Coordinates of C-alpha atoms in Angstrom, one line a residue:
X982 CA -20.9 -10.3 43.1
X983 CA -19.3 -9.7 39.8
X984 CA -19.2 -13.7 39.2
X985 CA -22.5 -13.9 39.8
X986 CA -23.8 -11.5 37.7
X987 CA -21.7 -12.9 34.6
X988 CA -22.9 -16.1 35.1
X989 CA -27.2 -14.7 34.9
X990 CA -25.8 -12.9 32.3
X991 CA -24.6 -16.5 30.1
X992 CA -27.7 -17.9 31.7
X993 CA -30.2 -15.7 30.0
X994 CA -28.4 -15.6 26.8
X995 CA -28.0 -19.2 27.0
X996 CA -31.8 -19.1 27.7
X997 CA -32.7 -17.2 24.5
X998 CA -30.3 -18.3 21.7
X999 CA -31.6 -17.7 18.5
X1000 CA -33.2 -14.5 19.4
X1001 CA -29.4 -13.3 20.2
X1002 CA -28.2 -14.6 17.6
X1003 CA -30.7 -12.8 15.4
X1004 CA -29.9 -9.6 17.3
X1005 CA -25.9 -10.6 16.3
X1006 CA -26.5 -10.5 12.7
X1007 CA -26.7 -6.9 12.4
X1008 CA -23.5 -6.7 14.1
X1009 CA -21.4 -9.5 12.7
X1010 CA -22.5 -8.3 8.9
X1011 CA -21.0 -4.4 10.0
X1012 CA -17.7 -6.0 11.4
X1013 CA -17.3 -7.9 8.4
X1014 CA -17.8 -5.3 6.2
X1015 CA -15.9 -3.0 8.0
X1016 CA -13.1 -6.0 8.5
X1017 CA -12.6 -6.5 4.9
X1018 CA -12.7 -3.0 3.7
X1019 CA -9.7 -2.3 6.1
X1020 CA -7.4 -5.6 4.8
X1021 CA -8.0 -4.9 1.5
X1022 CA -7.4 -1.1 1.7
X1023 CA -4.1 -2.3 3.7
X1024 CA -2.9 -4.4 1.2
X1025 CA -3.4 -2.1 -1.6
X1026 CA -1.6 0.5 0.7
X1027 CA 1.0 -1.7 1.0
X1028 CA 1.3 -2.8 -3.0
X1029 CA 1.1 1.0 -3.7
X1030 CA 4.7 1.3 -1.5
X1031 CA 5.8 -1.3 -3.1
X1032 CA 5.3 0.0 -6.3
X1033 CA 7.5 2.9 -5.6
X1034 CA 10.3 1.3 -3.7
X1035 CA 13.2 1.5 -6.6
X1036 CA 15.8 0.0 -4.3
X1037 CA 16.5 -1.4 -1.4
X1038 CA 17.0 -0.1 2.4
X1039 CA 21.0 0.4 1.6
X1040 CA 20.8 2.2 -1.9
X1041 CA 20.9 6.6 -1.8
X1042 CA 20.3 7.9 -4.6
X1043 CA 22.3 10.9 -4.9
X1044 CA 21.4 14.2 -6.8
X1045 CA 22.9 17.4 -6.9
X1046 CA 20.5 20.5 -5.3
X1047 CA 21.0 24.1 -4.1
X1048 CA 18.6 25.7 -2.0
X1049 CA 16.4 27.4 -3.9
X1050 CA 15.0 29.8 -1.5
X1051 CA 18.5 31.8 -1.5
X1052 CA 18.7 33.8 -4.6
X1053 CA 21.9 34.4 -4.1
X1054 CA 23.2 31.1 -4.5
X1055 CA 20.3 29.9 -6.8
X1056 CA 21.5 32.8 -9.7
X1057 CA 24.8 32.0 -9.2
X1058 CA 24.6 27.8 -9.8
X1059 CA 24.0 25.9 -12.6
X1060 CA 21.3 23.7 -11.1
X1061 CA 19.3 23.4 -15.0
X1062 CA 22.4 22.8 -16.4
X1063 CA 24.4 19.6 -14.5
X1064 CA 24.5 16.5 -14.8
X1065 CA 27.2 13.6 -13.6
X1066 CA 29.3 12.1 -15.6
X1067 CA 31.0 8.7 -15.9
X1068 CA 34.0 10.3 -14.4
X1069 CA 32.4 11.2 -11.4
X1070 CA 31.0 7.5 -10.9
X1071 CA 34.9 6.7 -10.8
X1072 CA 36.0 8.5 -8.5
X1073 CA 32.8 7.7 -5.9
X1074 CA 33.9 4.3 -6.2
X1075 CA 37.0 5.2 -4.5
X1076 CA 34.8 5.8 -1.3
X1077 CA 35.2 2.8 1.9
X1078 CA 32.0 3.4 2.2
X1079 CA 30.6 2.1 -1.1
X1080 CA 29.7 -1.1 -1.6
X1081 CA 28.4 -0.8 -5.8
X1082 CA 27.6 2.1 -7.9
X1083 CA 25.5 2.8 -10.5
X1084 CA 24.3 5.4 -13.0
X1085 CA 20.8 6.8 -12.7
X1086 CA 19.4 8.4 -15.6
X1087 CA 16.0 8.3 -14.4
X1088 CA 13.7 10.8 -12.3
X1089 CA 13.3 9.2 -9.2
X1090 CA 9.7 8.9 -8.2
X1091 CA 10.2 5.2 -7.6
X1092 CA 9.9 3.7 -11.3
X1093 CA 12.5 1.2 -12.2
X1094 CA 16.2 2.7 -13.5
X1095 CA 15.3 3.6 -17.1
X1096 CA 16.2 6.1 -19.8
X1097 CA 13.9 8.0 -22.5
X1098 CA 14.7 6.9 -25.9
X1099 CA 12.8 7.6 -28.9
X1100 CA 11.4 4.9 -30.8
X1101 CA 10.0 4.8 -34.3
X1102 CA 8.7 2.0 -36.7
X1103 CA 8.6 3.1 -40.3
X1104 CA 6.8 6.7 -40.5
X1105 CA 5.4 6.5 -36.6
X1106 CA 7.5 7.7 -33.8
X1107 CA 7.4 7.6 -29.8
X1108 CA 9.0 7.5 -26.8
X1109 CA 9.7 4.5 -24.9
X1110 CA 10.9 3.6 -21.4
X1111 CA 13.8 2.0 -21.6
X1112 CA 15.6 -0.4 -18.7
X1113 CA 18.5 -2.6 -19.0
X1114 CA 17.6 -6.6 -18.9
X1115 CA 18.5 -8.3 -15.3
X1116 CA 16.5 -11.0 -14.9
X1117 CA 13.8 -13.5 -16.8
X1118 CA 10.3 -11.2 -16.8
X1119 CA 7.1 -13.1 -16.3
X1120 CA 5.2 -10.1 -18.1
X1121 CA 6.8 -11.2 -21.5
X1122 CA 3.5 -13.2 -22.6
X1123 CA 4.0 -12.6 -26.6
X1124 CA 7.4 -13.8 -28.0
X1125 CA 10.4 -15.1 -25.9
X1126 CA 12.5 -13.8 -23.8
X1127 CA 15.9 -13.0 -24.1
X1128 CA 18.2 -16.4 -24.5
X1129 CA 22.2 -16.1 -23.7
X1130 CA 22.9 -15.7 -27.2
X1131 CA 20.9 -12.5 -27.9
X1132 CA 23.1 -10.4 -24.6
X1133 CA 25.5 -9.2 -27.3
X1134 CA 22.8 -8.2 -30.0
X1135 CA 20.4 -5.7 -30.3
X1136 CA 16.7 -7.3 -29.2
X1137 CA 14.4 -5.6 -27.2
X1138 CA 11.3 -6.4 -25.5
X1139 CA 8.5 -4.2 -25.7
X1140 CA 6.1 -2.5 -22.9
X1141 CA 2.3 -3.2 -24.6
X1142 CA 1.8 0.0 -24.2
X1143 CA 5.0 1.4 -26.3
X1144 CA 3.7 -1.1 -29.2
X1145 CA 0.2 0.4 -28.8
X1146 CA 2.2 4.1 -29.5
X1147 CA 3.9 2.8 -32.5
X1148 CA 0.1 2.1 -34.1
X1149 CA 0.3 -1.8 -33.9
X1150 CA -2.8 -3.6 -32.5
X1151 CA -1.6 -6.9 -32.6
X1152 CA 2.3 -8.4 -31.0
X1153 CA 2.6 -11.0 -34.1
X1154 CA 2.6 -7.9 -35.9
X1155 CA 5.7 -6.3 -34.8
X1156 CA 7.6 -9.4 -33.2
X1157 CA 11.1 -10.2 -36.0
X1158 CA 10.5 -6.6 -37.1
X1159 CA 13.3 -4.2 -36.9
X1160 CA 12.4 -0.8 -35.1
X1161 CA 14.5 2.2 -34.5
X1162 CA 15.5 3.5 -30.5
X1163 CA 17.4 6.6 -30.5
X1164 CA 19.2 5.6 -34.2
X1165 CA 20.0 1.8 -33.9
X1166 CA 18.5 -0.5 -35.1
X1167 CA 16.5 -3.4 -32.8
X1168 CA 14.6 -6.4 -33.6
X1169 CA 11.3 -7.1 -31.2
X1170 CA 11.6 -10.3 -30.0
X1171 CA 8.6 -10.1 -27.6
X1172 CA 5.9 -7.8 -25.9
X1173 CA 5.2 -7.9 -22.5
X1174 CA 1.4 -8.4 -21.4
X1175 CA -1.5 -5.9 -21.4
X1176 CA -2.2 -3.9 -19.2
X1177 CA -6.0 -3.9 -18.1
X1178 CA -7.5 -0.6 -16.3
X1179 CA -8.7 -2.5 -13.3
X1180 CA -5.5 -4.4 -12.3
X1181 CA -3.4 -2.9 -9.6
X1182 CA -0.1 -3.1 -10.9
X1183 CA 2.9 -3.5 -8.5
X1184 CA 5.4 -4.2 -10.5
X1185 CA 6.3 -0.6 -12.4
X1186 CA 9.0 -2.3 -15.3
X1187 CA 6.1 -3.9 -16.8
X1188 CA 5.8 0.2 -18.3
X1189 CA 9.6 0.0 -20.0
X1190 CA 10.6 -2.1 -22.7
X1191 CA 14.3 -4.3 -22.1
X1192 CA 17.3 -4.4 -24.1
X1193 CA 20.3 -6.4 -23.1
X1194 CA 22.9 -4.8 -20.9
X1195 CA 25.5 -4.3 -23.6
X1196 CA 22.7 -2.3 -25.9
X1197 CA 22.0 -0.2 -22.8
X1198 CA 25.4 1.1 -22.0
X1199 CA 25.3 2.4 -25.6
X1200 CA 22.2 3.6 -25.6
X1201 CA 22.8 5.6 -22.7
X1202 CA 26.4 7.2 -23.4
X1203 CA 25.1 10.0 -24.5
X1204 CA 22.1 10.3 -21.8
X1205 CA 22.5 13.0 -18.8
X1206 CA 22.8 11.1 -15.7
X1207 CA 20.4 12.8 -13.3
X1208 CA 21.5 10.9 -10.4
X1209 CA 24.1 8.4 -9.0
X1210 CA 22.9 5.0 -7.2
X1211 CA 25.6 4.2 -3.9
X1212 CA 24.9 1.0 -2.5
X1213 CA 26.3 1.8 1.0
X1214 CA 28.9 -1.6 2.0
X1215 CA 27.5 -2.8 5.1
X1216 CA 28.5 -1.8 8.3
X1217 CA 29.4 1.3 7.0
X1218 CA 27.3 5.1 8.2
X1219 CA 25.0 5.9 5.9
X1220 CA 25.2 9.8 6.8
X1221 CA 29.1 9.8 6.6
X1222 CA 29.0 8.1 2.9
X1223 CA 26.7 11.0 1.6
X1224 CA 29.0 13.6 3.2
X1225 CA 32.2 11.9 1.8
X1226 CA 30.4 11.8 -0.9
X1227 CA 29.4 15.3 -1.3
X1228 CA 32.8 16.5 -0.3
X1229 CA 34.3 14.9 -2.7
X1230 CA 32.3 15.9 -5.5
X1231 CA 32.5 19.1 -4.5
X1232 CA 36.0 19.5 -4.9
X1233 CA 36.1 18.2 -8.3
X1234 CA 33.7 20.5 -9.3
X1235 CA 34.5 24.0 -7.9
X1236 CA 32.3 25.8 -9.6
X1237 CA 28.5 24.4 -8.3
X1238 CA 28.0 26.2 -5.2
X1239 CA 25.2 23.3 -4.5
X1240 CA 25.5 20.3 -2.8
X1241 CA 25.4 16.6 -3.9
X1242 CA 22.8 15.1 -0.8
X1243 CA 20.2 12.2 -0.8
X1244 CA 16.8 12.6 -3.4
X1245 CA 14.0 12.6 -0.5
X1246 CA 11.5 12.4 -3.2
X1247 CA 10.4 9.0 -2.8
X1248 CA 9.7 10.1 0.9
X1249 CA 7.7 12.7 0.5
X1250 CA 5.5 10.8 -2.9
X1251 CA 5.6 7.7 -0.7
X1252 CA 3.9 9.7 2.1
X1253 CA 1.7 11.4 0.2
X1254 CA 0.5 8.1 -1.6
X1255 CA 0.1 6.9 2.1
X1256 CA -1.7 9.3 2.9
X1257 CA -3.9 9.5 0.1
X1258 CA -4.6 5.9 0.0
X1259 CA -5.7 6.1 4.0
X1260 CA -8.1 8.3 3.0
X1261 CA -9.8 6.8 0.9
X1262 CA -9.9 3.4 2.9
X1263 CA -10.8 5.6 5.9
X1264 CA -13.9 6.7 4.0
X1265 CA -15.1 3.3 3.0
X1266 CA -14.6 2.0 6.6
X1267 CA -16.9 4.7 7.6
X1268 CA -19.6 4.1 4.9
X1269 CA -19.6 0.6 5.9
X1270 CA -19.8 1.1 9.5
X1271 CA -23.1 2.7 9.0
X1272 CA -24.5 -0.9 9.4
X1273 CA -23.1 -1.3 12.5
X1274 CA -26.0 1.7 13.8
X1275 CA -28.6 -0.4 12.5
X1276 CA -26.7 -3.3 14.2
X1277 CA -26.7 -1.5 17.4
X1278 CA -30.9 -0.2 16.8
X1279 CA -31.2 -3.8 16.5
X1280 CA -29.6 -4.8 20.6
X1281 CA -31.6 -1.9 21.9
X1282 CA -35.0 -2.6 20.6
X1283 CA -34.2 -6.6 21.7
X1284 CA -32.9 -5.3 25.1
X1285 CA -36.3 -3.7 25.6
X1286 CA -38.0 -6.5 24.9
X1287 CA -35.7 -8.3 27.6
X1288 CA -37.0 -5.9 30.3
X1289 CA -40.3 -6.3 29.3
X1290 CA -40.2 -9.9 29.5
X1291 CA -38.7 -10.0 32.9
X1292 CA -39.7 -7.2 34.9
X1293 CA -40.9 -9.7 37.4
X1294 CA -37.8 -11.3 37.9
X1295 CA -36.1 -8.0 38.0
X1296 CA -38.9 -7.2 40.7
X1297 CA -38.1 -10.1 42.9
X1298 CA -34.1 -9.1 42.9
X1299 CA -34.6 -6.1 43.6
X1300 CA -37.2 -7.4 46.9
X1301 CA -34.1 -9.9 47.8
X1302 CA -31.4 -7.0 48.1
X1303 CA -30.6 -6.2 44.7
X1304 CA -28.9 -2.7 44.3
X1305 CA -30.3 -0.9 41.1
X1306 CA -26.2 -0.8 39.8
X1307 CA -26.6 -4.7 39.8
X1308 CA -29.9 -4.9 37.6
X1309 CA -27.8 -1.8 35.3
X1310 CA -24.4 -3.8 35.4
X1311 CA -26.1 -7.5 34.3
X1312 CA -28.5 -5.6 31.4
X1313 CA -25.6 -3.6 29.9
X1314 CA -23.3 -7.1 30.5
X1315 CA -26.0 -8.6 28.1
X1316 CA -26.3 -5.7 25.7
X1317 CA -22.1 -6.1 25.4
X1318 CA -22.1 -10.1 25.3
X1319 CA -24.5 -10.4 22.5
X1320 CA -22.1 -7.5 20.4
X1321 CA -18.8 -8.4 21.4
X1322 CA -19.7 -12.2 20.1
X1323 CA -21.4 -10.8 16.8
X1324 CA -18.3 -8.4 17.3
X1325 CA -15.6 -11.5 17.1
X1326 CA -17.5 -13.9 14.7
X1327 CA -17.5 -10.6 12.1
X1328 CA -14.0 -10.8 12.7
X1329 CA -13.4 -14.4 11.5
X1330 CA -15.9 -14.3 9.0
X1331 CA -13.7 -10.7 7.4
X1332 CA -10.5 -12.0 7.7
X1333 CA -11.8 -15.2 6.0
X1334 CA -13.5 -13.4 3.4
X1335 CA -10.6 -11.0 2.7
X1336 CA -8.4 -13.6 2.4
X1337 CA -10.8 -15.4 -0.3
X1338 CA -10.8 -12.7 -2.0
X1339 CA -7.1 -12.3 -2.5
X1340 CA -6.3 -15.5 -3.2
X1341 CA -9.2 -15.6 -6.2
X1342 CA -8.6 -11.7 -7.6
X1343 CA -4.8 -11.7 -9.1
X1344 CA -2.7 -8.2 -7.7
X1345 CA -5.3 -8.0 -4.5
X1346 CA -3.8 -8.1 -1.6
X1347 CA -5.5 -8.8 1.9
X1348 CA -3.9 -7.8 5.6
X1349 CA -5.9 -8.0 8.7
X1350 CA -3.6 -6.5 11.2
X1351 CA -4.0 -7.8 14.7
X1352 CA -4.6 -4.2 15.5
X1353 CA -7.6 -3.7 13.6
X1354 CA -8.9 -7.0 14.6
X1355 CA -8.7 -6.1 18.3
X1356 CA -10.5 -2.1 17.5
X1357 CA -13.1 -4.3 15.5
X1358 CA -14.0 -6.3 18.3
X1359 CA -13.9 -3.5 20.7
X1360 CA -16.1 -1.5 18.9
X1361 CA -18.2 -4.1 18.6
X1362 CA -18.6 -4.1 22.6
X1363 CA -18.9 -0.5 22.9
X1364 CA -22.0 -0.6 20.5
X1365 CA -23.6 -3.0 23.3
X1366 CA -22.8 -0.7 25.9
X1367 CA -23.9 2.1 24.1
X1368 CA -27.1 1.1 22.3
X1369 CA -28.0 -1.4 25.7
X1370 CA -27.4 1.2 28.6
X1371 CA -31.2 2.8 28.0
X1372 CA -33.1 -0.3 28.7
X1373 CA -30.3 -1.3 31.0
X1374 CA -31.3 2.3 32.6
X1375 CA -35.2 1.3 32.6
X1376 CA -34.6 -1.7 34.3
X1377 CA -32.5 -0.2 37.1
X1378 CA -35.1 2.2 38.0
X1379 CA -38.3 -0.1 38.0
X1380 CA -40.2 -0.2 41.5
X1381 CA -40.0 -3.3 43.1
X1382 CA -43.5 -4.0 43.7
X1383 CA -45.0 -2.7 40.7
X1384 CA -42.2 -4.8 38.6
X1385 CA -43.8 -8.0 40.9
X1386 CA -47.2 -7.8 40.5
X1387 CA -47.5 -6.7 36.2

């Protein structure tokens, strides 16, 4: 019974194509919509985490924190006060645990390992973010970057924006000039590209200016280190490192009544970012969706049409033996044929269109997930069985002989 009533159903779509395909259109323009909102709002979700992912899977970023909520012990620390020291970083490196170590004079929050230095050119003053050089940076677009015989002398690289704060308009301007970070002097040797309002940035060190590793260290001798990067070896526990860790730190300074434990920050901006971001995508997705009602007015008004039409041949099933469930079933098999096609071209046509999209718009990133492919062409059913099961209901409870004879 079933195959048969599949195979009227083809037969009377097959029948009447390009009214069906009219009635599709409503639906295949909501799922695209609906298809690309959600793989570019994925994509930028995804650049955003990027964006704040400072290190990789292994790295903890150690800080030292009491618990705040006991007044007791949060009178008694010296929580405003600490910071490591290069001593400390010494002895962490006696750890099995440990793979590499590093000082981190940053905040956390994400942002590539920098230190706050003031900056200054002649009579105007700044501050600039300032990260050690690691690699050859495609942002430097004014200038040249550094060459193997500028890693012993003081050069820098400027963030567009840090040259913007020292009043210059223009990099030719300020590249060979001599400028002053924290009391030594630097000379520019290029500025990194602008940054436009509408880009989505995913690379944060295109914010902080470079110096070579050598001009770091002595910039940063007399910085507080906030935190201390452990790159756990592998194969090691990550938990046990942080405890050894803590232990250890503990006992070499008596006097904290803290402890030195993981910076969850990132976690908890990460998640809110997430969340933030899901939001807003969710919105879209439902202000786009709206076309998919008028999509779905559209299959009801053609399924009444479709009773109309053939209330004579639903007359003579219904003569032969036809139960009124048949005549419901093959209506609302119609109604969800006609959607779940619109429902799976819409598909095609958003992932294709997302994907254009990326690939023409620098920093835009596109992911159709097979997840929302599968929701978007299930909704796209349900609106047939939804907006159809009226006229599908009509049809059912026609009488026979006055369906024959009209």
């Amino acid at each position: 019974m079933l195959k048969n009533l599949l195979l009227s159903t083809l037969l009377s779509l097959k029948a009447h194509k390009l009214r069906v395909f009219l009635t599709m259109v409503g639906i295949i323009i909501g799922i695209t919509a609906v298809v690309i909102v959600s793989a570019i709002g994925e994509g930028m979700k995804q650049s955003s985490m990027e964006v704040l992912e400072s290190a990789d899977a292994d790295t903890v970023r150690l800080i030292y924190k009491v618990d705040m909520e006991d007044d007791s012990v949060a009178a008694e620390s010296s929580f405003d006060e600490f910071a490591f020291n290069m001593s400390d970083l010494k002895m962490l490196r006696k750890l099995d645990g440990v793979d590499n170590i590093s000082a981190d004079y940053g905040y956390g929050f994400g942002y590539q390992d920098g230190v706050t230095s003031n900056v200054s050119f002649f009579e105007t003053g700044n501050q600039a973010q300032v990260q050690s050089y690691q690699k050859p940076d495609e942002n430097v677009t004014f200038g040249s970057d550094f060459k193997p015989e500028d890693m012993d002398r003081n050069k820098v690289i400027l963030a567009y924006d840090t040259m913007l704060g020292l009043n210059i308009k223009k990099p030719k301007d300020i590249i060979g000039k001599a400028i002053d970070l924290d009391g030594q002097k630097f000379q520019v040797i290029g500025v990194k590209k602008k940054i436009n309002m509408d880009e989505m940035i995913t690379d944060g060190s295109i914010f902080n200016s470079v110096v070579p590793k050598k001009a770091f260290n002595d910039l940063t001798k007399d910085k507080p280190i906030n935190a201390i990067k452990l790159k756990v070896a592998k194969g090691a526990s990550r938990e046990q490192t942080i405890s050894e860790a803590n232990t250890l730190l503990k006992d070499y300074h008596p006097e904290l009544v803290g402890n030195f434990e993981e910076d969850r920050s990132n976690e908890k901006i990460r998640q809110q970012m997430e969340q933030m971001i899901q939001a807003v995508v969710t919105g879209l997705i439902f202000i786009t969706a709206i076309s998919l009602l008028v999509g779905g007015i559209g299959v009801m008004n053609i399924m009444y049409v479709s009773v109309s039409e053939r209330k004579r041949e639903i007359g003579i099933r219904r003569a032969i033996g036809a139960k009124p469930s048949n005549i419901l079933i093959q209506f609302l098999l119609e109604a969800a044929f006609i959607t779940l096609i619109g429902g799976v071209i819409g598909v095609l046509l958003g992932a294709g269109i997302a994907n254009l999209i990326s690939s023409l718009i620098p920093n835009v990133k596109a992911i159709v997930s097979p997840q929302m492919a599968l929701l978007s062409a299930s909704i796209s059913a349900g609106i047939g069985l939804i907006f159809g099961v009226i006229p599908a209901i009509n049809a059912a409870k026609m009488d026979p002989i006055k369906a024959i004879y009209q």
